Short mmCIF file of C-alpha atoms in Angstrom, two decimals:
data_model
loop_
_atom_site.label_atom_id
_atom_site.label_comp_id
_atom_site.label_asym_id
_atom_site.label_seq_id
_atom_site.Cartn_x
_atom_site.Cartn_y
_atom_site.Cartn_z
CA UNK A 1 -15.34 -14.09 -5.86
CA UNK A 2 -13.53 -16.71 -4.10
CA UNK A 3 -10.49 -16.80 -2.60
CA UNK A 4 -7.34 -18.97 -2.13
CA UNK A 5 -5.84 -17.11 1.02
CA UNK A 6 -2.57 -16.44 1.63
CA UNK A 7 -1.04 -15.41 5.62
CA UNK A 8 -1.63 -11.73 4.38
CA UNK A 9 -4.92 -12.15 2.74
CA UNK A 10 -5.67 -13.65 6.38
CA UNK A 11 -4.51 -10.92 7.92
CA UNK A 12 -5.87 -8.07 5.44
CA UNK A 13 -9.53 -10.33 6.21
CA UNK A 14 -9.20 -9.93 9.95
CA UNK A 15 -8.57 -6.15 9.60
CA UNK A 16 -11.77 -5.60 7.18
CA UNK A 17 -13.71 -8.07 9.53
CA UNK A 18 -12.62 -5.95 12.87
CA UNK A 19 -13.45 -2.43 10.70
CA UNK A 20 -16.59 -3.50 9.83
CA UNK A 21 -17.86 -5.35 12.77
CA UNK A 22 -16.42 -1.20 14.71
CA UNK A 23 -18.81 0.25 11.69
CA UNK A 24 -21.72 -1.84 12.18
CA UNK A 25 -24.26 0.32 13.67
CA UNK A 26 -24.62 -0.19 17.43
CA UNK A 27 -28.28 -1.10 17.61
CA UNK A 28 -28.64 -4.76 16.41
CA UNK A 29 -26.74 -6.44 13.68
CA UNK A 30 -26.80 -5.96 9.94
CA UNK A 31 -28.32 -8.37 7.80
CA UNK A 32 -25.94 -11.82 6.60
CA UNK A 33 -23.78 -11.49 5.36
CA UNK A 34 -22.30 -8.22 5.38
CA UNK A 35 -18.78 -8.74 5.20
CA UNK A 36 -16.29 -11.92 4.07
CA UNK A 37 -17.10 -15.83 4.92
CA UNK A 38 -14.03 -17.49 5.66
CA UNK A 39 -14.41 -21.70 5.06
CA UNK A 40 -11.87 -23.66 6.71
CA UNK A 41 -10.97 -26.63 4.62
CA UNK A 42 -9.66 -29.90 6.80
CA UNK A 43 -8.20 -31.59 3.65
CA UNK A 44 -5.53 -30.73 1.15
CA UNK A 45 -5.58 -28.10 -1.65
CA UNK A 46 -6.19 -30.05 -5.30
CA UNK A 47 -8.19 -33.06 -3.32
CA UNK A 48 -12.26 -33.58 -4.24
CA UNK A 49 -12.97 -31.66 -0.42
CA UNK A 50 -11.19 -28.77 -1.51
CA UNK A 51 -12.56 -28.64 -4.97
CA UNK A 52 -15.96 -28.76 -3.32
CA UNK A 53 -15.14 -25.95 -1.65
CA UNK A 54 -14.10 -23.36 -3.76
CA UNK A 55 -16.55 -24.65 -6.50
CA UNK A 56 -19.42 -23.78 -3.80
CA UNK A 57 -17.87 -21.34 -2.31
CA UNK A 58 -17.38 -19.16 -5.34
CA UNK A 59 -21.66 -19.90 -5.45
CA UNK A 60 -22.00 -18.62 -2.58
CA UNK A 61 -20.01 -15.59 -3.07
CA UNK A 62 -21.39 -14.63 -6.33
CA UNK A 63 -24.83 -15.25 -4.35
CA UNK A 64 -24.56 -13.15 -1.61
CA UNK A 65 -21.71 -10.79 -3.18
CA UNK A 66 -19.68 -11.21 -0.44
CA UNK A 67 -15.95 -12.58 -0.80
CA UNK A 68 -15.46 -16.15 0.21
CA UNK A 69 -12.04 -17.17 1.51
CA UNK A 70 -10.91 -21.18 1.59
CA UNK A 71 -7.89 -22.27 4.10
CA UNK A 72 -6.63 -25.25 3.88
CA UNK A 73 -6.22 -27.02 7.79
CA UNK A 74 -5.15 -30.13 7.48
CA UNK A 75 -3.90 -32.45 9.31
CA UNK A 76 -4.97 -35.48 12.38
CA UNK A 77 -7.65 -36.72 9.52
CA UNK A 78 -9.72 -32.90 9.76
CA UNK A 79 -8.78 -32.56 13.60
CA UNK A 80 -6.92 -29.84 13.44
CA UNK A 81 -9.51 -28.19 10.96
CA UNK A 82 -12.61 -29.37 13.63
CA UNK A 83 -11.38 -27.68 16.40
CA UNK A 84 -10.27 -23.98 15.23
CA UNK A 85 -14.40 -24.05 13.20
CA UNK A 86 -15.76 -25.32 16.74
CA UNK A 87 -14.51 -22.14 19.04
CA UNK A 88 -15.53 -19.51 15.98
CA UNK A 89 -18.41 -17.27 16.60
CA UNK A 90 -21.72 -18.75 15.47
CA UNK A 91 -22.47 -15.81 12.95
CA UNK A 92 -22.26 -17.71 9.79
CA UNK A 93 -18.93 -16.53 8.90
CA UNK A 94 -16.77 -19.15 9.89
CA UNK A 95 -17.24 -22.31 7.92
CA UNK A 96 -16.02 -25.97 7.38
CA UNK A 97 -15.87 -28.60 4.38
CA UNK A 98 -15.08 -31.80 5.73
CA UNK A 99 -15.71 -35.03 5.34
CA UNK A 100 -17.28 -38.29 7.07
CA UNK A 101 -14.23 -39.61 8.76
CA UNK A 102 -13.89 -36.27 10.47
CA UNK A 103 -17.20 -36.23 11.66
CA UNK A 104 -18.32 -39.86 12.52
CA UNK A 105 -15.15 -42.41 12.09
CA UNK A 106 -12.42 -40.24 14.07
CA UNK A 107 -14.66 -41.20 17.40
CA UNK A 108 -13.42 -44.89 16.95
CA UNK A 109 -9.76 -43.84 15.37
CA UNK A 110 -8.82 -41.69 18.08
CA UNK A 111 -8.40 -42.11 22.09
CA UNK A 112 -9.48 -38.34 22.45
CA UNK A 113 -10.79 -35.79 19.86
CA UNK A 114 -10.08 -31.80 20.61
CA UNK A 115 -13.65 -31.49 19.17
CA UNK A 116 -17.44 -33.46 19.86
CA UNK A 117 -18.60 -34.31 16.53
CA UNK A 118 -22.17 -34.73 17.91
CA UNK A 119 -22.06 -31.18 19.82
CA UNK A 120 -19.84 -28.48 18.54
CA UNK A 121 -21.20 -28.21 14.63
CA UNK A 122 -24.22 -27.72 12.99
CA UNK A 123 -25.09 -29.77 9.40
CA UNK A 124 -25.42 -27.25 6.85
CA UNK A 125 -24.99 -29.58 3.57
CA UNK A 126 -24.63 -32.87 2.30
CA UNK A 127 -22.66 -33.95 -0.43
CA UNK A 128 -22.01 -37.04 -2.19
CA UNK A 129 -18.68 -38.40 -2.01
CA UNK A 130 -19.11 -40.71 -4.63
CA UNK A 131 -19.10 -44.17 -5.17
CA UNK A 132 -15.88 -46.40 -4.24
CA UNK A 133 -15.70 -49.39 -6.79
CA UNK A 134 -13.83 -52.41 -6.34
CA UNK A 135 -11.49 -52.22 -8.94
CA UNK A 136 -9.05 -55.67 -9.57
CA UNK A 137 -6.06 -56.15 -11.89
CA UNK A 138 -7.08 -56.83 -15.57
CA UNK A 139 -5.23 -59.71 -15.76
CA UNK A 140 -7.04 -61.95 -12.65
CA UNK A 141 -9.69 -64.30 -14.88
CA UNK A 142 -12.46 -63.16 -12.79
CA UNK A 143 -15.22 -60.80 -13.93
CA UNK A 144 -17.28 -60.56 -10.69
CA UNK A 145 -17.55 -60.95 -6.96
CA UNK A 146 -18.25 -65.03 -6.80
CA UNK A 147 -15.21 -65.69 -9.34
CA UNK A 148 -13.09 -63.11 -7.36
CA UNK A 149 -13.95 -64.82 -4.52
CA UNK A 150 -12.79 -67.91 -6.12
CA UNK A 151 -9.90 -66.96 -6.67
CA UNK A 152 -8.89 -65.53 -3.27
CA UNK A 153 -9.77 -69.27 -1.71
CA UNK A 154 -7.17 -70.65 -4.42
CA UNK A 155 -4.25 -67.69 -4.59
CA UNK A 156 -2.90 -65.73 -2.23
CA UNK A 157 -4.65 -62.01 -2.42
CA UNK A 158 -4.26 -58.52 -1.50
CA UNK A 159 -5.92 -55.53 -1.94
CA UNK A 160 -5.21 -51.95 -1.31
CA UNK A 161 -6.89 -49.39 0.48
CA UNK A 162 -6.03 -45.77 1.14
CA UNK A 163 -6.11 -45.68 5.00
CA UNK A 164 -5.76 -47.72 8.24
CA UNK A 165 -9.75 -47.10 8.95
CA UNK A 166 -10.66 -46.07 5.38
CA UNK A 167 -14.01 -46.89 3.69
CA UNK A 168 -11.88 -49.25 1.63
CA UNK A 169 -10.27 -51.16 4.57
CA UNK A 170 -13.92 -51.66 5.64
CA UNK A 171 -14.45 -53.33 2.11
CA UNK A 172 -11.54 -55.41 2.59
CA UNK A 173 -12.76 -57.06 5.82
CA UNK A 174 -16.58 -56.79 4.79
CA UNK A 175 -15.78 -59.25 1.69
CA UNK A 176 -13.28 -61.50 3.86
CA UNK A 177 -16.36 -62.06 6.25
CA UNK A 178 -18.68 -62.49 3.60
CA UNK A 179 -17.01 -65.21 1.70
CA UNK A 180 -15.05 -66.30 4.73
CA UNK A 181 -11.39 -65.75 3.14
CA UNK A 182 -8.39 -64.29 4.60
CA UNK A 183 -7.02 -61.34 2.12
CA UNK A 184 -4.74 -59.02 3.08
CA UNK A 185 -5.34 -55.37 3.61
CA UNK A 186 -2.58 -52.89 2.56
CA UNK A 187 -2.49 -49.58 3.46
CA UNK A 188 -1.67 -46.87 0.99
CA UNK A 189 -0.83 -42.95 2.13
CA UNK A 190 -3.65 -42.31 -0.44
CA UNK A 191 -5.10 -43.33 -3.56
CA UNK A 192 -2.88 -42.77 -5.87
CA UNK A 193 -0.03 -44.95 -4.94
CA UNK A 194 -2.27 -47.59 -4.11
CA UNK A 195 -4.06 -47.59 -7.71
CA UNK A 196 -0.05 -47.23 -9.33
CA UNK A 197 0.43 -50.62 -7.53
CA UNK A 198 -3.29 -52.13 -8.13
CA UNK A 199 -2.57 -51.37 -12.23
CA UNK A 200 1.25 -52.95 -11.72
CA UNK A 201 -0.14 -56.30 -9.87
CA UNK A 202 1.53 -55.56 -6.72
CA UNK A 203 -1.68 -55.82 -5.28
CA UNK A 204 -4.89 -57.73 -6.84
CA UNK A 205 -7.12 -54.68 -6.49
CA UNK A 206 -8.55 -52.07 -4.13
CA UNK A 207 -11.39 -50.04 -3.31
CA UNK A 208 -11.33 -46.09 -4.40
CA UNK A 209 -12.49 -42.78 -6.42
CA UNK A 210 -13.10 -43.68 -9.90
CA UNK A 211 -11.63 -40.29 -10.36
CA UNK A 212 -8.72 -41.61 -8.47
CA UNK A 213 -8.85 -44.63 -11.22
CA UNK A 214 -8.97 -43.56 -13.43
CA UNK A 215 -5.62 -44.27 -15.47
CA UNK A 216 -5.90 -47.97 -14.35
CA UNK A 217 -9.48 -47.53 -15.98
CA UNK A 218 -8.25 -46.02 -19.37
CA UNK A 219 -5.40 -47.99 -19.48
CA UNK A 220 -6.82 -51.35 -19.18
CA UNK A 221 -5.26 -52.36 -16.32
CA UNK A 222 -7.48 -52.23 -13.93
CA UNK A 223 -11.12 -53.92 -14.46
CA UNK A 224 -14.63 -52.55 -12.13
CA UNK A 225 -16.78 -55.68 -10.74
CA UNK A 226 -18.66 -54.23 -7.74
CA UNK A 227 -20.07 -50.85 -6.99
CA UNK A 228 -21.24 -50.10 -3.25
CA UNK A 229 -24.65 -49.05 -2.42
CA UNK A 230 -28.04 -50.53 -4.09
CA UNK A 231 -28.10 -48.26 -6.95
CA UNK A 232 -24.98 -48.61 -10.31
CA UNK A 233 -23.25 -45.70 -11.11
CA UNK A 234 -24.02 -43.64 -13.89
CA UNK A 235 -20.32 -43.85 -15.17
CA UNK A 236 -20.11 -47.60 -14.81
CA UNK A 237 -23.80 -48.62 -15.58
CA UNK A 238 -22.39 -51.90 -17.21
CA UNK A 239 -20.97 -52.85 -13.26
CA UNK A 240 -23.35 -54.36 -11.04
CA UNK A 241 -23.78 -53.65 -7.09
CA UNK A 242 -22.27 -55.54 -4.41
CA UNK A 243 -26.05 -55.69 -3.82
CA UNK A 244 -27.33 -57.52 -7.05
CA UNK A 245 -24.57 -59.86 -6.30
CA UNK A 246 -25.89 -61.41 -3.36
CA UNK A 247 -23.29 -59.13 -0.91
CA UNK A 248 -25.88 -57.44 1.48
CA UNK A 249 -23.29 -56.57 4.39
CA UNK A 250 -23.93 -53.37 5.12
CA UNK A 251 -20.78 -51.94 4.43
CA UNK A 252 -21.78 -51.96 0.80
CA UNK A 253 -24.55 -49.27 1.51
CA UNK A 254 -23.92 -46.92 3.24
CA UNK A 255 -21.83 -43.89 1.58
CA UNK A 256 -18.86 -41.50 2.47
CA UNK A 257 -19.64 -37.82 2.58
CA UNK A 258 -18.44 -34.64 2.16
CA UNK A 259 -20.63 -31.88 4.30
CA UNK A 260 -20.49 -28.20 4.95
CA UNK A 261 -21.14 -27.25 8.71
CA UNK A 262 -20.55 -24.51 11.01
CA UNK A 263 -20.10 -24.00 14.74
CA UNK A 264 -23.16 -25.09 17.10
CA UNK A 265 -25.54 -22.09 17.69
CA UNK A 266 -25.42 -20.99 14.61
CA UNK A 267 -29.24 -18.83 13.98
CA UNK A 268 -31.24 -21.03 12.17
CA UNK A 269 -31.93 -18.55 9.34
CA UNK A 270 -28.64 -18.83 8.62
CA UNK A 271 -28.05 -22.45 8.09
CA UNK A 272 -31.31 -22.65 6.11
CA UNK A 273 -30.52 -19.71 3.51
CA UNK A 274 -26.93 -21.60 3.33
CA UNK A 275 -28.49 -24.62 2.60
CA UNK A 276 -30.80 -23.30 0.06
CA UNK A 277 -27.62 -22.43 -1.86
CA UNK A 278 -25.82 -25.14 -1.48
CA UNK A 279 -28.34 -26.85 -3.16
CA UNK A 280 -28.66 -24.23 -5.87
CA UNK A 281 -25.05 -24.50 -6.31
CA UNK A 282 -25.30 -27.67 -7.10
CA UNK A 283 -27.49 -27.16 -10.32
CA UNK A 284 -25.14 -24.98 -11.77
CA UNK A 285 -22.84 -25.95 -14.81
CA UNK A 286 -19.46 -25.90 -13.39
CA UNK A 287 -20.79 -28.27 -10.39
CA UNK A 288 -22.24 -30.39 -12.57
CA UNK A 289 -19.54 -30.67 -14.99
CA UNK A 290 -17.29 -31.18 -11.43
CA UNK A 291 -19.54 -34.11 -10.57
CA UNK A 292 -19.34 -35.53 -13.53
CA UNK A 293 -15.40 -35.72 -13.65
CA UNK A 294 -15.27 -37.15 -10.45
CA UNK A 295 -18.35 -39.91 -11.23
CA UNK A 296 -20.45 -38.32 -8.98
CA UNK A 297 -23.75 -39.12 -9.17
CA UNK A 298 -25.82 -36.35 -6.68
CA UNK A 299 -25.11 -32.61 -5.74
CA UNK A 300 -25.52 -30.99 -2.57
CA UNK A 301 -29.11 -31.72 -0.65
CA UNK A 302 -29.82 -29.51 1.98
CA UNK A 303 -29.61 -29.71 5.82
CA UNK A 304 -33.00 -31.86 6.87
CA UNK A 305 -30.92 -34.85 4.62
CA UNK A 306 -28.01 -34.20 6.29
CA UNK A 307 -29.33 -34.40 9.34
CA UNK A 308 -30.99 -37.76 8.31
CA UNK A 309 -28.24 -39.37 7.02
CA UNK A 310 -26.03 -38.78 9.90
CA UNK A 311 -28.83 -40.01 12.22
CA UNK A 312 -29.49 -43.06 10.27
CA UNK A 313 -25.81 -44.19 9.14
CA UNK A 314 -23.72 -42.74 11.72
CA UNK A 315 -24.09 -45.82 14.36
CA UNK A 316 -23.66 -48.73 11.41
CA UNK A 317 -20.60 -46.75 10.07
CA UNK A 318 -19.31 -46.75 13.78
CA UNK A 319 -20.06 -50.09 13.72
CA UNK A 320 -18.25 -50.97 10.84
CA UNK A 321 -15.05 -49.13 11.77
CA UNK A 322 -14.70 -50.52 15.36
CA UNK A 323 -15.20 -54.38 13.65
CA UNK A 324 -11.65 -53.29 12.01
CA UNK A 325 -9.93 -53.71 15.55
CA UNK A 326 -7.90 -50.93 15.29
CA UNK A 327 -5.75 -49.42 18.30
CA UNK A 328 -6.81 -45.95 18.79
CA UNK A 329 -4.19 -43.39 18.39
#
């Protein structure tokens, strides 16, 4: 069962977790999980993060037939979230959904974090964010990158994104480098604003969730001509990759994330049977048919990929963000 908690489900979970942890027998510790898992959520109820969450969570719970609550902490871009997960007890029953900026980009978008991303979590499981195409207005006469590009030398251009330090402000400035032109980034609070103005011609196009797109995408208005990373989605297989277009920056291959993690000393028995569910979880019909709404292309993969992928795109996405030259906040 999962569970959307209230301030008195909250409460009634802190008095079953303090009777059961005063009925747990006093030599050595029962078997996890023997009693609620809480996951602490650092992004809005109704969002893809949160979805995640409860669609995994209720996995886990019918898994391991424990209840699984899902809080919602949002707030400073999963700050607030990072640092209540960070001082819980390592046990396994005090868990985060999060995403990449929270983990990786916050160390260039903020003077000081309450939290070290490198030291106070453990990867539990990967997720695919999905990918963000470069969507333009319908009614531009281009059809790809080198004809967009074209067409920003000769007309004044701007495209959205939804975020000073966004994946899709890093597009912006990756394809102004690449074809040396000079469009303007404007930030959104959001997608959905920013693809209301993208579909209206306020703005020539923008980077984002085909999810998100979704009504510029069914209406017409708004046309795909680039997907990020090296491999098309399986919802736009007509749309080739920045890649196949000649645009190699690597901006356009790494990918956002969505991860589950816990506090740091968390036993490693734990984090591997967690993983090994996560990645059950993701086999199941109701993920699938989740990944499929969202244009998802990969479920959950366990904690050695995480692990990787961190390792290996962590620096260039670092990288990436500080080449925005933003003022830390």
């Amino acid at each position: 069962m999962i569970v959307r908690a209230s301030r008195r489900d909250v409460l009634r979970f802190g008095s079953a977790a303090a009777a059961a942890t005063i009925a747990a027998p006093a030599i050595g510790q029962a078997a996890w999980p023997n009693k609620p898992i809480r996951i602490i959520c650092g992004y809005p109820a109704g969002g893809l993060t949160d979805t995640f969450a409860r669609a995994y969570g209720e996995y886990i719970a019918q898994k391991t037939g424990q209840p699984v609550f899902v809080e919602n902490k949002t707030g400073a871009s999963g700050a607030i979230a990072a640092e209540q997960v960070k001082s819980a007890a390592p046990d396994g029953y005090t868990l985060m959904w999060t995403i990449s900026t929270t983990m990786i980009m916050n160390k260039v978008l903020f003077k000081k974090l309450p939290y070290d991303p490198d030291k106070d979590f453990v990867l539990i499981s990967w997720m695919d964010a999905g990918h963000l195409p470069l969507i333009v207005n319908s009614k531009l006469p281009v059809k790809n990158l080198a004809e967009f590009a074209d067409y920003a030398r000769a007309n004044k251009v701007s495209l959205g994104t939804y975020g000073a330090g966004s994946y899709s402000h890093v597009a912006v400035e990756a394809l102004n480098r690449h074809y040396k032109l000079a469009m303007e980034a404007v930030h959104y609070r959001g997608e959905a604003p920013m693809w209301q103005d993208v579909g209206a011609g306020a703005v020539q196009g923008g980077s984002g969730s085909v999810a998100a797109a979704s009504g510029v995408l069914q209406s017409g208005s708004g046309r795909p001509i680039a997907v990020p990373t090296k491999v098309r989605m399986k919802m736009l297989p007509d749309v080739p990759t920045f890649f196949e277009q000649g645009v190699t920056d690597k901006a356009f291959q790494v990918q956002g994330w969505i991860g589950l993690v816990g506090p740091s000393g968390m036993p490693k028995e734990i984090v591997r049977k967690l993983s090994d569910m996560m990645v059950e979880g993701g086999k199941s019909e109701r993920i699938q048919k989740i990944l499929t709404t969202f244009g998802i292309d990969r479920a959950a993969q366990d904690h050695v990929f995480f692990e990787k992928i961190v390792a290996e795109e962590g620096p260039i996405w670092i990288d990436l963000v500080k080449g925005l030259n933003l003022e830390p906040q």
